[in-house]
Amino acid sequence: MTVTTDLVSYEDALASYDPVMGLEVHVELGTRTKMFCGCSTALGADANAQTCPTCLGLPGSLPVVNATGVESAIKIGLALNCEIAEWCRFARKNYFYPDMPKNFQTSQYDEPIAFNGYLDVQLEDGEVFRVEIERAHMEEDTGKSTHVGGATGRIHGASHSLLDYNRAGIPLIEIVTKPIEGAGERAPEVAKAYVAELREVIRSLDVSEARMDKGQMRCDVNLSLRPNGTEEFGTRSETKNVNSLRSVERAARFEIQRHAAVLSSGGTIVQETRHFHEDDGSTTSGRIKDNAEDYRYFPEPDLVPVAPAREWVEELRAGLPEMPRVRRNRLREQWGVTEHDMQSMLNAGAVDPIVATIDAGAPADQARKWWMGELARHANEQGKALDEMPITPVQVARVAELVAAGDLNDKLARQVIEGVLAGEGDPDKVVEKRGLKVVSDEGALTAAVEEAIAGNQAIADKIRGGKVAAAGALVGAVMKATRGQADAARVKELILEKLGVEG
Ligand code: ADP
Ligand code: MG
Ligand code: ZN
C-alpha cells in the first residue's frame, strides 16, 4: 500500500483512549441447497450453473425458506445462549449492487431469529471474557464479481467485470455482538479470541466448516475510541470482510492506533467502512456508511413468517453437543496438560485426531506425542493440515500399541508412520514389508553386544573403570549393527552386565 496513515504508538493510544468494539461475523451455512431455492451450494461448478429464476431475481419467481437453514440458525442461537424468537420475519434490505440480482438482500431486520446471548471466550492468560451477543439473524450471500483487465483485480483500472451468481442465495447467518467494552489494551486479543471461539462453536454444531480461508466465515470489525474515563461512545469505523484470525487482531490494533492519531490531533473520525490490507496490516477508506434508513427495510411479502415451535426449539437445545470451551477444559484436565499445551494442540488442529486416536485404544500421552511431534512435522513440511494427512487415528493408535508392546521403538515407529504416509498400507503391513521389528531375541542381542565390546576395547575399558557414561558409544554401535531395531535400554543393561558394572 502506498497510502500512509498517521498512527500513534499502541501504548500511547491506550494511555489516553478506551476502545469499544463491535464484531459482525458472517457464516456461510453448509446446507445442500440455497436459502430460498433448490439450487445446489456445491463449490467448483461452472459460473452461473447453479442458478434459477428465484436466486436470479427474475420477475414472478417465489422464494421458499430452507428448513435446514432455519434449524442451523436456531442451533447457533442456542449455542450462543440466545433467546429464540417465537415469531419472526424476513426483511428486504434494498440497495443496488451488480452481484445482487434482486436489488435487495433477503435478510432480517428488527425481528431476528435469535437475540440477547453471550459467548465466553478464554484469553491466552486463561482469563475468561464474556462477549455479549446482540443478535443472530438469517440472510443470504451475494454473487461474486471478478474484475478483469486491470493490474490489481480491483474494479479500478479493469476493462470489464464478470459475474457469477452461484453463491447468490447461499444461506448466511450474521452474528452481531453488543458493544464490547472493558477489554482495554486486550481489545485486539479479545476480538481474535471471540472469532476463534465462535468458529469452534459453529464447527461443533456441524452447521458449517467455517473456514475463513475459504470465505465461509468473515468478520467486520467495528471500532471506536472514547477518552479514558468517559462513557459516551466515539464514532466507529467498520473494517469489512477480515478473513483470518490474525487479521482480525491486526485490524483492531491498527484502527486503535489510527483513531488515536486522528483524535489526539483534534480531528474527527468519519463513520465509514474500511478495507483491510494483509500485506502491511493497514486499513484504507471504503465508503461512507449508509444508515439503516437508507436501506428502506420492509417485511418480505413473499415469505411466510418463521414461528419455530417451542417443542422443536427444546429438542434442538437438548441435542446440542458439549460446547468447545467446556470440552477443552475437560480434556485438559483428563490429559493433565497445561493451558499453553492445549492451545498448541488447538492451533495445530490436533485435538480431534488425538481424541479419535485415544478412542481407538492409544494411551493419551502416546496419541499426543505422535500427532504433535512426528505428524505435525510431516504436515508442516507438506503445508497441510493434520486432518488432511493420509493416516487415520486408528493407524496411529496401532503404532502406539506396537510401541507399548515393545515391538517397535520410537525410531522404528517413525519409519512405520513414514511408510503409512507414503501409502504402503496399515502399520502392520509396513512393519512386515520393511522388516521393522525390535530385536528382542536375547541371543542375537547378546551376540551384537559382544561384538561391539570386542571392536571397541578402549571404550570397554573406560566403562570397566567406572565411566558408565561411555556406554552410550557402545549402545550406538549395537543400534547401528541392528539397523536401529534393538531396544536401546535393554542393550545398555546387557553391556553393563557383560562388563560387570552396576548401572
Ligand atoms: P451496521 O449494520 O451499520 O453494521 P450493526 O448494528 O449491525 O450496524 O453493527 C454494528 C456493530 O458495531 C455492532 O456489533 C455494535 O455493537 C457495534 N457498535 C455500535 N456502535 C459502536 C461504537 N460507537 N463503537 C464501536 N462499536 C459499535
Ligand atoms: Mg455492519
Ligand atoms: Zn436458485
Short mmCIF file of C-alpha atoms and ligand atoms in Angstrom, two decimals:
data_model
loop_
_atom_site.label_atom_id
_atom_site.label_comp_id
_atom_site.label_asym_id
_atom_site.label_seq_id
_atom_site.Cartn_x
_atom_site.Cartn_y
_atom_site.Cartn_z
CA MET A 1 0.00 0.00 0.00
CA THR A 2 1.29 3.43 -0.84
CA VAL A 3 -1.21 5.26 1.34
CA THR A 4 0.46 6.36 4.53
CA THR A 5 -1.65 6.84 7.60
CA ASP A 6 -0.71 8.72 10.73
CA LEU A 7 -0.54 6.40 13.69
CA VAL A 8 0.38 6.83 17.30
CA SER A 9 2.06 4.00 19.18
CA TYR A 10 -0.26 1.40 20.62
CA GLU A 11 0.86 2.20 24.18
CA ASP A 12 0.24 5.93 23.72
CA ALA A 13 -3.19 5.29 22.22
CA LEU A 14 -4.22 3.20 25.22
CA ALA A 15 -2.81 5.75 27.65
CA SER A 16 -5.44 8.25 26.50
CA TYR A 17 -8.29 6.23 24.99
CA ASP A 18 -10.56 3.31 25.73
CA PRO A 19 -11.51 1.09 22.76
CA VAL A 20 -15.08 -0.10 22.14
CA MET A 21 -15.59 -2.84 19.56
CA GLY A 22 -18.45 -4.46 17.72
CA LEU A 23 -17.90 -7.67 15.77
CA GLU A 24 -20.18 -8.80 12.98
CA VAL A 25 -19.44 -12.30 11.77
CA HIS A 26 -20.97 -13.83 8.66
CA VAL A 27 -21.07 -17.60 8.49
CA GLU A 28 -21.98 -19.46 5.31
CA LEU A 29 -24.07 -22.48 6.27
CA GLY A 30 -23.20 -25.88 4.90
CA THR A 31 -26.72 -26.66 3.66
CA ARG A 32 -27.01 -28.72 0.49
CA THR A 33 -29.25 -26.15 -1.21
CA LYS A 34 -29.61 -22.37 -1.12
CA MET A 35 -31.69 -20.44 1.44
CA PHE A 36 -34.70 -19.65 -0.75
CA CYS A 37 -34.48 -22.03 -3.72
CA GLY A 38 -33.38 -25.56 -4.53
CA CYS A 39 -30.10 -24.65 -6.27
CA SER A 40 -27.03 -26.56 -5.16
CA THR A 41 -24.43 -24.87 -2.96
CA ALA A 42 -21.58 -27.17 -4.04
CA LEU A 43 -18.34 -25.39 -4.86
CA GLY A 44 -16.47 -25.69 -8.12
CA ALA A 45 -19.33 -25.65 -10.62
CA ASP A 46 -19.13 -23.63 -13.86
CA ALA A 47 -20.07 -19.97 -13.42
CA ASN A 48 -23.84 -19.48 -13.14
CA ALA A 49 -24.55 -23.21 -13.48
CA GLN A 50 -26.23 -23.22 -10.07
CA THR A 51 -28.87 -20.55 -10.56
CA CYS A 52 -32.61 -20.44 -11.12
CA PRO A 53 -35.29 -17.74 -11.56
CA THR A 54 -35.53 -17.27 -7.78
CA CYS A 55 -31.86 -16.67 -6.98
CA LEU A 56 -31.52 -14.61 -10.16
CA GLY A 57 -34.43 -12.45 -9.00
CA LEU A 58 -36.49 -12.91 -12.17
CA PRO A 59 -39.99 -11.38 -12.09
CA GLY A 60 -42.68 -13.70 -10.79
CA SER A 61 -40.35 -16.15 -9.08
CA LEU A 62 -41.20 -17.07 -5.50
CA PRO A 63 -38.78 -17.95 -2.68
CA VAL A 64 -39.29 -20.78 -0.17
CA VAL A 65 -37.43 -20.95 3.16
CA ASN A 66 -34.85 -23.71 3.59
CA ALA A 67 -35.85 -25.59 6.76
CA THR A 68 -32.31 -26.81 7.43
CA GLY A 69 -31.16 -23.19 7.25
CA VAL A 70 -33.64 -22.23 9.96
CA GLU A 71 -32.65 -25.22 12.06
CA SER A 72 -28.96 -24.28 11.80
CA ALA A 73 -29.76 -20.69 12.77
CA ILE A 74 -31.65 -21.86 15.86
CA LYS A 75 -28.80 -24.19 16.85
CA ILE A 76 -26.32 -21.33 16.55
CA GLY A 77 -28.62 -19.08 18.57
CA LEU A 78 -28.97 -21.68 21.31
CA ALA A 79 -25.24 -22.38 21.44
CA LEU A 80 -24.71 -18.63 21.89
CA ASN A 81 -27.13 -18.58 24.83
CA CYS A 82 -29.66 -16.50 22.87
CA GLU A 83 -33.41 -16.30 23.16
CA ILE A 84 -35.10 -17.78 20.12
CA ALA A 85 -37.89 -15.71 18.58
CA GLU A 86 -41.35 -17.25 18.82
CA TRP A 87 -42.21 -15.46 15.62
CA CYS A 88 -40.01 -13.56 13.22
CA ARG A 89 -39.90 -12.41 9.65
CA PHE A 90 -37.51 -11.83 6.82
CA ALA A 91 -36.98 -8.31 5.57
CA ARG A 92 -35.82 -6.76 2.33
CA LYS A 93 -32.64 -4.73 2.59
CA ASN A 94 -32.79 -2.60 -0.53
CA TYR A 95 -29.70 -1.50 -2.36
CA PHE A 96 -28.23 -1.89 -5.80
CA TYR A 97 -25.12 -3.91 -6.40
CA PRO A 98 -24.28 -5.87 -9.56
CA ASP A 99 -23.60 -9.08 -7.66
CA MET A 100 -27.07 -8.96 -6.09
CA PRO A 101 -29.52 -9.59 -8.92
CA LYS A 102 -32.71 -8.97 -6.93
CA ASN A 103 -31.59 -5.43 -5.98
CA PHE A 104 -32.38 -6.34 -2.41
CA GLN A 105 -30.93 -8.82 0.02
CA THR A 106 -33.36 -11.04 1.85
CA SER A 107 -32.28 -10.57 5.44
CA GLN A 108 -33.79 -9.98 8.86
CA TYR A 109 -34.06 -6.56 10.41
CA ASP A 110 -35.94 -5.81 13.62
CA GLU A 111 -37.10 -9.40 14.08
CA PRO A 112 -34.03 -11.65 14.18
CA ILE A 113 -34.43 -15.35 14.85
CA ALA A 114 -32.04 -15.21 17.84
CA PHE A 115 -31.13 -12.38 20.20
CA ASN A 116 -29.67 -11.46 23.59
CA GLY A 117 -26.98 -14.04 24.15
CA TYR A 118 -23.34 -14.28 25.07
CA LEU A 119 -20.20 -16.24 24.36
CA ASP A 120 -17.46 -16.74 26.96
CA VAL A 121 -14.01 -16.67 25.44
CA GLN A 122 -10.78 -17.69 27.08
CA LEU A 123 -7.80 -15.38 26.70
CA GLU A 124 -4.20 -16.50 26.48
CA ASP A 125 -3.58 -15.98 30.20
CA GLY A 126 -6.56 -18.22 30.97
CA GLU A 127 -8.92 -15.40 31.93
CA VAL A 128 -12.49 -15.71 30.66
CA PHE A 129 -14.04 -12.69 28.94
CA ARG A 130 -17.78 -12.59 28.24
CA VAL A 131 -18.79 -11.16 24.87
CA GLU A 132 -22.46 -10.28 24.72
CA ILE A 133 -24.41 -11.11 21.59
CA GLU A 134 -26.95 -8.67 20.22
CA ARG A 135 -28.50 -10.92 17.59
CA ALA A 136 -28.00 -13.73 15.12
CA HIS A 137 -30.07 -13.44 12.00
CA MET A 138 -30.63 -15.26 8.73
CA GLU A 139 -29.80 -13.80 5.35
CA GLU A 140 -28.32 -14.76 2.00
CA ASP A 141 -24.97 -14.36 0.32
CA THR A 142 -24.34 -12.28 -2.80
CA GLY A 143 -22.82 -13.42 -6.08
CA LYS A 144 -19.21 -12.88 -6.94
CA SER A 145 -17.70 -10.25 -9.25
CA THR A 146 -14.37 -10.70 -10.98
CA HIS A 147 -12.82 -7.53 -12.38
CA VAL A 148 -10.79 -8.29 -15.48
CA GLY A 149 -8.07 -6.40 -17.35
CA GLY A 150 -6.58 -4.31 -14.53
CA ALA A 151 -3.37 -4.91 -12.66
CA THR A 152 -4.86 -5.25 -9.19
CA GLY A 153 -8.04 -7.24 -9.70
CA ARG A 154 -9.96 -4.28 -8.32
CA ILE A 155 -12.67 -2.56 -10.29
CA HIS A 156 -10.43 0.47 -10.72
CA GLY A 157 -8.50 0.03 -13.95
CA ALA A 158 -10.47 -3.04 -15.05
CA SER A 159 -11.79 -3.27 -18.62
CA HIS A 160 -14.86 -5.31 -17.67
CA SER A 161 -16.35 -7.39 -14.87
CA LEU A 162 -17.64 -10.96 -14.81
CA LEU A 163 -20.50 -12.02 -12.57
CA ASP A 164 -21.06 -15.46 -11.12
CA TYR A 165 -24.33 -15.92 -9.24
CA ASN A 166 -23.64 -19.44 -7.96
CA ARG A 167 -23.04 -18.01 -4.49
CA ALA A 168 -26.09 -15.71 -4.61
CA GLY A 169 -28.65 -17.07 -2.17
CA ILE A 170 -26.37 -19.35 -0.14
CA PRO A 171 -27.59 -19.12 3.46
CA LEU A 172 -25.67 -16.85 5.80
CA ILE A 173 -26.03 -16.32 9.50
CA GLU A 174 -24.87 -12.93 10.70
CA ILE A 175 -23.88 -12.81 14.35
CA VAL A 176 -23.59 -9.33 15.84
CA THR A 177 -22.10 -8.54 19.23
CA LYS A 178 -23.24 -5.81 21.58
CA PRO A 179 -20.60 -3.13 22.01
CA ILE A 180 -17.62 -4.82 23.66
CA GLU A 181 -16.39 -2.60 26.48
CA GLY A 182 -13.81 -3.07 29.17
CA ALA A 183 -11.26 -5.05 27.15
CA GLY A 184 -8.79 -2.13 27.23
CA GLU A 185 -5.41 -2.97 25.76
CA ARG A 186 -6.58 -6.53 25.21
CA ALA A 187 -9.31 -5.47 22.75
CA PRO A 188 -7.46 -6.93 19.72
CA GLU A 189 -6.83 -10.16 21.60
CA VAL A 190 -10.48 -10.36 22.66
CA ALA A 191 -11.57 -9.84 19.05
CA LYS A 192 -9.36 -12.67 17.85
CA ALA A 193 -10.31 -14.99 20.71
CA TYR A 194 -14.00 -14.32 20.10
CA VAL A 195 -13.85 -15.15 16.41
CA ALA A 196 -11.75 -18.25 17.17
CA GLU A 197 -14.24 -19.45 19.80
CA LEU A 198 -17.20 -18.71 17.57
CA ARG A 199 -15.57 -20.75 14.82
CA GLU A 200 -15.14 -23.69 17.19
CA VAL A 201 -18.78 -23.43 18.29
CA ILE A 202 -20.03 -23.35 14.68
CA ARG A 203 -17.90 -26.37 13.81
CA SER A 204 -19.05 -28.32 16.85
CA LEU A 205 -22.65 -27.79 15.72
CA ASP A 206 -21.76 -29.22 12.32
CA VAL A 207 -23.61 -26.43 10.51
CA SER A 208 -20.61 -25.09 8.59
CA GLU A 209 -16.92 -25.84 8.14
CA ALA A 210 -16.42 -22.16 8.98
CA ARG A 211 -13.14 -22.00 7.06
CA MET A 212 -12.06 -18.37 6.99
CA ASP A 213 -9.55 -19.07 4.24
CA LYS A 214 -12.42 -20.28 2.05
CA GLY A 215 -14.60 -17.27 2.84
CA GLN A 216 -17.09 -19.41 4.76
CA MET A 217 -16.63 -17.15 7.75
CA ARG A 218 -15.69 -13.47 7.64
CA CYS A 219 -15.66 -10.71 10.19
CA ASP A 220 -16.40 -6.97 10.15
CA VAL A 221 -14.51 -5.17 12.90
CA ASN A 222 -16.27 -2.06 14.25
CA LEU A 223 -14.08 0.08 16.43
CA SER A 224 -14.28 3.40 18.20
CA LEU A 225 -12.32 5.16 20.93
CA ARG A 226 -13.52 7.31 23.79
CA PRO A 227 -11.31 9.31 26.12
CA ASN A 228 -10.37 7.24 29.18
CA GLY A 229 -12.85 7.74 31.97
CA THR A 230 -15.75 8.84 29.71
CA GLU A 231 -18.92 6.91 28.94
CA GLU A 232 -20.18 8.07 25.58
CA PHE A 233 -19.12 6.02 22.56
CA GLY A 234 -16.98 7.65 19.91
CA THR A 235 -17.69 7.39 16.18
CA ARG A 236 -16.88 3.93 14.80
CA SER A 237 -15.16 2.71 11.70
CA GLU A 238 -16.13 -0.64 10.24
CA THR A 239 -13.35 -2.71 8.68
CA LYS A 240 -15.10 -5.15 6.34
CA ASN A 241 -14.54 -8.78 5.45
CA VAL A 242 -11.49 -9.54 7.50
CA ASN A 243 -10.71 -13.16 6.73
CA SER A 244 -8.25 -14.64 9.16
CA LEU A 245 -7.92 -14.68 12.95
CA ARG A 246 -4.60 -12.89 12.80
CA SER A 247 -6.06 -10.20 10.55
CA VAL A 248 -8.93 -9.59 12.98
CA GLU A 249 -6.39 -8.86 15.68
CA ARG A 250 -4.23 -6.70 13.41
CA ALA A 251 -7.20 -4.73 12.06
CA ALA A 252 -8.39 -3.86 15.58
CA ARG A 253 -4.88 -2.85 16.59
CA PHE A 254 -4.35 -0.69 13.53
CA GLU A 255 -7.68 1.08 13.95
CA ILE A 256 -6.90 1.84 17.61
CA GLN A 257 -3.64 3.48 16.54
CA ARG A 258 -5.26 5.34 13.64
CA HIS A 259 -8.26 6.62 15.60
CA ALA A 260 -5.95 7.80 18.37
CA ALA A 261 -3.82 9.71 15.86
CA VAL A 262 -6.86 11.44 14.36
CA LEU A 263 -8.49 12.23 17.70
CA SER A 264 -5.35 13.39 19.50
CA SER A 265 -4.55 15.83 16.70
CA GLY A 266 -8.00 17.37 17.08
CA GLY A 267 -9.57 15.63 14.06
CA THR A 268 -12.84 13.71 13.87
CA ILE A 269 -13.46 10.11 12.82
CA VAL A 270 -15.94 9.70 9.98
CA GLN A 271 -18.30 6.75 10.12
CA GLU A 272 -17.21 4.70 7.14
CA THR A 273 -16.35 1.21 6.03
CA ARG A 274 -12.67 0.39 5.56
CA HIS A 275 -10.68 -2.26 3.72
CA PHE A 276 -8.01 -4.29 5.48
CA HIS A 277 -4.72 -4.96 3.69
CA GLU A 278 -3.00 -8.23 4.53
CA ASP A 279 0.40 -7.10 3.28
CA ASP A 280 1.07 -4.35 5.79
CA GLY A 281 -1.84 -4.70 8.22
CA SER A 282 -3.25 -1.28 7.36
CA THR A 283 -6.81 -0.22 6.56
CA THR A 284 -7.96 2.28 3.96
CA SER A 285 -11.19 4.16 3.49
CA GLY A 286 -14.06 2.35 1.76
CA ARG A 287 -17.41 4.06 1.52
CA ILE A 288 -19.28 6.44 3.76
CA LYS A 289 -21.60 4.20 5.70
CA ASP A 290 -25.29 4.15 4.85
CA ASN A 291 -27.66 4.40 7.75
CA ALA A 292 -30.29 1.74 8.26
CA GLU A 293 -32.96 4.06 6.91
CA ASP A 294 -31.16 4.29 3.58
CA TYR A 295 -31.84 0.60 3.02
CA ARG A 296 -35.62 1.08 3.17
CA TYR A 297 -36.04 -2.16 5.08
CA PHE A 298 -39.54 -3.64 4.90
CA PRO A 299 -41.00 -7.06 5.75
CA GLU A 300 -40.56 -9.56 2.93
CA PRO A 301 -44.04 -10.07 1.46
CA ASP A 302 -43.20 -13.26 -0.45
CA LEU A 303 -42.19 -15.32 2.58
CA VAL A 304 -44.30 -16.57 5.47
CA PRO A 305 -43.12 -15.66 8.99
CA VAL A 306 -40.91 -18.14 10.81
CA ALA A 307 -42.52 -19.36 14.03
CA PRO A 308 -40.45 -22.24 15.41
CA ALA A 309 -42.49 -24.47 17.72
CA ARG A 310 -41.19 -24.41 21.30
CA GLU A 311 -41.01 -28.22 21.37
CA TRP A 312 -38.73 -28.13 18.35
CA VAL A 313 -36.50 -25.47 19.92
CA GLU A 314 -36.25 -27.53 23.12
CA GLU A 315 -35.45 -30.64 21.11
CA LEU A 316 -32.63 -28.77 19.38
CA ARG A 317 -31.38 -27.43 22.72
CA ALA A 318 -31.31 -30.95 24.20
CA GLY A 319 -29.33 -32.15 21.19
CA LEU A 320 -26.57 -29.53 21.42
CA PRO A 321 -23.08 -31.00 21.70
CA GLU A 322 -20.75 -30.24 24.58
CA MET A 323 -19.51 -26.68 23.98
CA PRO A 324 -15.89 -26.44 22.79
CA ARG A 325 -14.58 -24.48 25.77
CA VAL A 326 -16.11 -26.95 28.22
CA ARG A 327 -14.77 -29.85 26.18
CA ARG A 328 -11.29 -28.30 26.02
CA ASN A 329 -11.18 -27.80 29.77
CA ARG A 330 -12.36 -31.36 30.35
CA LEU A 331 -9.71 -32.80 28.02
CA ARG A 332 -7.02 -30.57 29.51
CA GLU A 333 -7.76 -31.98 32.94
CA GLN A 334 -8.04 -35.56 31.70
CA TRP A 335 -4.74 -35.33 29.87
CA GLY A 336 -3.04 -33.35 32.61
CA VAL A 337 -1.60 -30.74 30.25
CA THR A 338 -1.13 -27.00 30.62
CA GLU A 339 -3.31 -24.30 29.09
CA HIS A 340 -0.39 -23.50 26.82
CA ASP A 341 -0.03 -27.10 25.56
CA MET A 342 -3.77 -27.27 24.99
CA GLN A 343 -3.57 -24.07 22.97
CA SER A 344 -0.76 -25.51 20.84
CA MET A 345 -2.82 -28.63 20.13
CA LEU A 346 -5.78 -26.48 19.23
CA ASN A 347 -3.75 -24.27 16.91
CA ALA A 348 -2.31 -27.36 15.24
CA GLY A 349 -5.82 -28.78 14.71
CA ALA A 350 -4.65 -31.82 16.69
CA VAL A 351 -7.34 -32.09 19.36
CA ASP A 352 -9.86 -34.09 17.32
CA PRO A 353 -7.30 -36.50 15.84
CA ILE A 354 -5.85 -37.05 19.32
CA VAL A 355 -9.28 -37.77 20.80
CA ALA A 356 -10.02 -40.20 17.97
CA THR A 357 -6.66 -41.92 18.48
CA ILE A 358 -7.36 -42.35 22.19
CA ASP A 359 -10.84 -43.65 21.34
CA ALA A 360 -9.11 -46.19 19.11
CA GLY A 361 -7.19 -47.51 22.12
CA ALA A 362 -3.98 -45.47 22.37
CA PRO A 363 -2.76 -44.06 25.70
CA ALA A 364 -3.32 -40.28 25.82
CA ASP A 365 0.37 -39.36 26.04
CA GLN A 366 1.23 -41.55 23.04
CA ALA A 367 -1.60 -40.09 20.98
CA ARG A 368 -0.46 -36.56 21.80
CA LYS A 369 3.16 -37.36 21.17
CA TRP A 370 2.68 -38.74 17.65
CA TRP A 371 0.22 -36.11 16.42
CA MET A 372 2.06 -33.15 17.89
CA GLY A 373 5.52 -34.49 17.04
CA GLU A 374 6.12 -36.64 14.01
CA LEU A 375 2.83 -36.00 12.22
CA ALA A 376 2.83 -32.24 12.87
CA ARG A 377 6.34 -32.13 11.43
CA HIS A 378 5.32 -34.01 8.26
CA ALA A 379 2.18 -31.87 7.90
CA ASN A 380 4.21 -28.73 8.30
CA GLU A 381 6.72 -29.83 5.66
CA GLN A 382 3.92 -30.55 3.22
CA GLY A 383 1.98 -27.40 4.06
CA LYS A 384 -1.05 -29.49 5.01
CA ALA A 385 -3.49 -29.51 7.92
CA LEU A 386 -3.22 -32.51 10.26
CA ASP A 387 -6.63 -33.83 9.23
CA GLU A 388 -5.50 -33.83 5.60
CA MET A 389 -2.63 -36.23 6.28
CA PRO A 390 -3.11 -39.70 4.75
CA ILE A 391 -3.08 -41.52 8.07
CA THR A 392 -6.05 -42.35 10.29
CA PRO A 393 -6.34 -42.17 14.09
CA VAL A 394 -6.83 -45.95 14.05
CA GLN A 395 -3.47 -46.36 12.30
CA VAL A 396 -1.73 -44.03 14.75
CA ALA A 397 -3.29 -45.97 17.63
CA ARG A 398 -1.89 -49.19 16.17
CA VAL A 399 1.61 -47.67 16.03
CA ALA A 400 1.24 -46.63 19.68
CA GLU A 401 0.12 -50.14 20.57
CA LEU A 402 3.17 -51.67 18.85
CA VAL A 403 5.42 -49.28 20.79
CA ALA A 404 3.70 -50.09 24.08
CA ALA A 405 4.10 -53.83 23.41
CA GLY A 406 7.83 -53.36 22.81
CA ASP A 407 7.54 -54.50 19.18
CA LEU A 408 8.68 -51.07 17.96
CA ASN A 409 10.93 -48.44 19.45
CA ASP A 410 10.39 -44.76 18.67
CA LYS A 411 12.84 -44.77 15.81
CA LEU A 412 11.14 -47.72 14.12
CA ALA A 413 7.72 -46.24 14.84
CA ARG A 414 8.74 -43.12 12.93
CA GLN A 415 9.63 -45.30 9.97
CA VAL A 416 6.28 -47.06 10.19
CA ILE A 417 4.49 -43.69 10.15
CA GLU A 418 6.60 -42.66 7.19
CA GLY A 419 5.53 -45.84 5.41
CA VAL A 420 1.84 -45.29 6.14
CA LEU A 421 2.09 -41.70 4.87
CA ALA A 422 3.83 -42.98 1.74
CA GLY A 423 0.83 -45.20 1.03
CA GLU A 424 2.47 -48.51 1.94
CA GLY A 425 -0.62 -49.63 3.86
CA ASP A 426 -1.54 -50.21 7.50
CA PRO A 427 1.17 -50.16 10.19
CA ASP A 428 1.37 -53.98 10.36
CA LYS A 429 1.82 -54.15 6.62
CA VAL A 430 4.62 -51.55 6.73
CA VAL A 431 6.32 -53.43 9.60
CA GLU A 432 6.22 -56.62 7.57
CA LYS A 433 7.26 -55.09 4.24
CA ARG A 434 10.12 -53.04 5.65
CA GLY A 435 11.14 -55.74 8.13
CA LEU A 436 10.88 -53.35 11.05
CA LYS A 437 10.85 -55.20 14.34
CA VAL A 438 12.66 -54.60 17.56
CA VAL A 439 15.25 -57.36 18.02
CA SER A 440 14.11 -58.86 21.26
CA ASP A 441 15.83 -62.18 20.75
CA GLU A 442 18.29 -62.10 23.67
CA GLY A 443 20.72 -64.41 21.86
CA ALA A 444 21.02 -62.11 18.88
CA LEU A 445 21.28 -59.06 21.12
CA THR A 446 23.98 -60.64 23.28
CA ALA A 447 25.98 -61.53 20.19
CA ALA A 448 25.72 -57.93 18.92
CA VAL A 449 26.78 -56.60 22.33
CA GLU A 450 29.78 -58.91 22.50
CA GLU A 451 30.80 -57.88 19.02
CA ALA A 452 30.57 -54.21 19.93
CA ILE A 453 32.71 -54.72 23.04
CA ALA A 454 35.30 -56.70 21.08
CA GLY A 455 35.51 -53.97 18.46
CA ASN A 456 35.81 -51.11 20.96
CA GLN A 457 38.21 -52.32 23.66
CA ALA A 458 39.33 -48.85 24.69
CA ILE A 459 35.78 -47.74 25.41
CA ALA A 460 35.00 -51.01 27.18
CA ASP A 461 37.99 -50.40 29.47
CA LYS A 462 36.74 -46.92 30.32
CA ILE A 463 33.38 -48.35 31.31
CA ARG A 464 35.03 -51.05 33.40
CA GLY A 465 36.95 -48.25 35.08
CA GLY A 466 33.65 -46.67 36.15
CA LYS A 467 32.85 -44.25 33.29
CA VAL A 468 29.32 -45.56 32.77
CA ALA A 469 28.50 -42.57 30.53
CA ALA A 470 30.83 -44.01 27.89
CA ALA A 471 28.33 -46.87 27.39
CA GLY A 472 26.44 -44.59 25.01
CA ALA A 473 29.03 -45.17 22.31
CA LEU A 474 28.65 -48.95 22.58
CA VAL A 475 24.85 -48.70 22.60
CA GLY A 476 25.21 -46.66 19.41
CA ALA A 477 27.37 -49.38 17.85
CA VAL A 478 24.82 -52.07 18.69
CA MET A 479 21.94 -49.97 17.38
CA LYS A 480 23.87 -49.47 14.17
CA ALA A 481 24.59 -53.17 13.84
CA THR A 482 20.91 -53.99 14.37
CA ARG A 483 19.76 -51.23 12.00
CA GLY A 484 18.08 -49.41 14.87
CA GLN A 485 15.90 -52.38 15.66
CA ALA A 486 17.10 -53.07 19.19
CA ASP A 487 15.59 -51.83 22.43
CA ALA A 488 18.24 -49.31 23.47
CA ALA A 489 17.50 -49.56 27.19
CA ARG A 490 17.92 -53.36 27.14
CA VAL A 491 21.15 -53.02 25.12
CA LYS A 492 22.62 -50.73 27.75
CA GLU A 493 21.67 -53.19 30.51
CA LEU A 494 23.37 -56.03 28.63
CA ILE A 495 26.55 -54.02 28.05
CA LEU A 496 26.89 -53.12 31.72
CA GLU A 497 26.13 -56.72 32.72
CA LYS A 498 28.80 -58.07 30.38
CA LEU A 499 31.38 -55.59 31.70
CA GLY A 500 30.43 -56.31 35.30
CA VAL A 501 29.45 -52.72 36.08
CA GLU A 502 26.47 -51.52 38.13
CA GLY A 503 24.09 -49.33 36.05
P1 ADP B 1 -24.34 -1.86 10.78
O1 ADP B 1 -25.44 -2.56 10.11
O2 ADP B 1 -24.23 -0.42 10.47
O3 ADP B 1 -23.04 -2.54 10.62
P2 ADP B 1 -24.91 -3.04 13.30
O4 ADP B 1 -25.69 -2.51 14.44
O5 ADP B 1 -25.38 -4.23 12.59
O6 ADP B 1 -24.67 -1.83 12.32
O7 ADP B 1 -23.45 -3.39 13.80
C1 ADP B 1 -22.64 -2.50 14.41
C2 ADP B 1 -21.70 -3.23 15.34
O8 ADP B 1 -20.86 -2.28 15.97
C3 ADP B 1 -22.39 -3.93 16.48
O9 ADP B 1 -21.61 -5.03 16.88
C4 ADP B 1 -22.44 -2.87 17.57
O10 ADP B 1 -22.46 -3.43 18.85
C5 ADP B 1 -21.13 -2.16 17.35
N1 ADP B 1 -21.15 -0.74 17.65
C6 ADP B 1 -22.17 0.12 17.60
N2 ADP B 1 -21.77 1.36 17.91
C7 ADP B 1 -20.44 1.29 18.15
C8 ADP B 1 -19.44 2.24 18.50
N3 ADP B 1 -19.70 3.52 18.65
N4 ADP B 1 -18.18 1.78 18.66
C9 ADP B 1 -17.88 0.50 18.49
N5 ADP B 1 -18.76 -0.43 18.16
C10 ADP B 1 -20.03 -0.06 17.98
MG MG B 2 -22.17 -3.88 9.71
ZN ZN B 3 -31.72 -20.77 -7.29
#
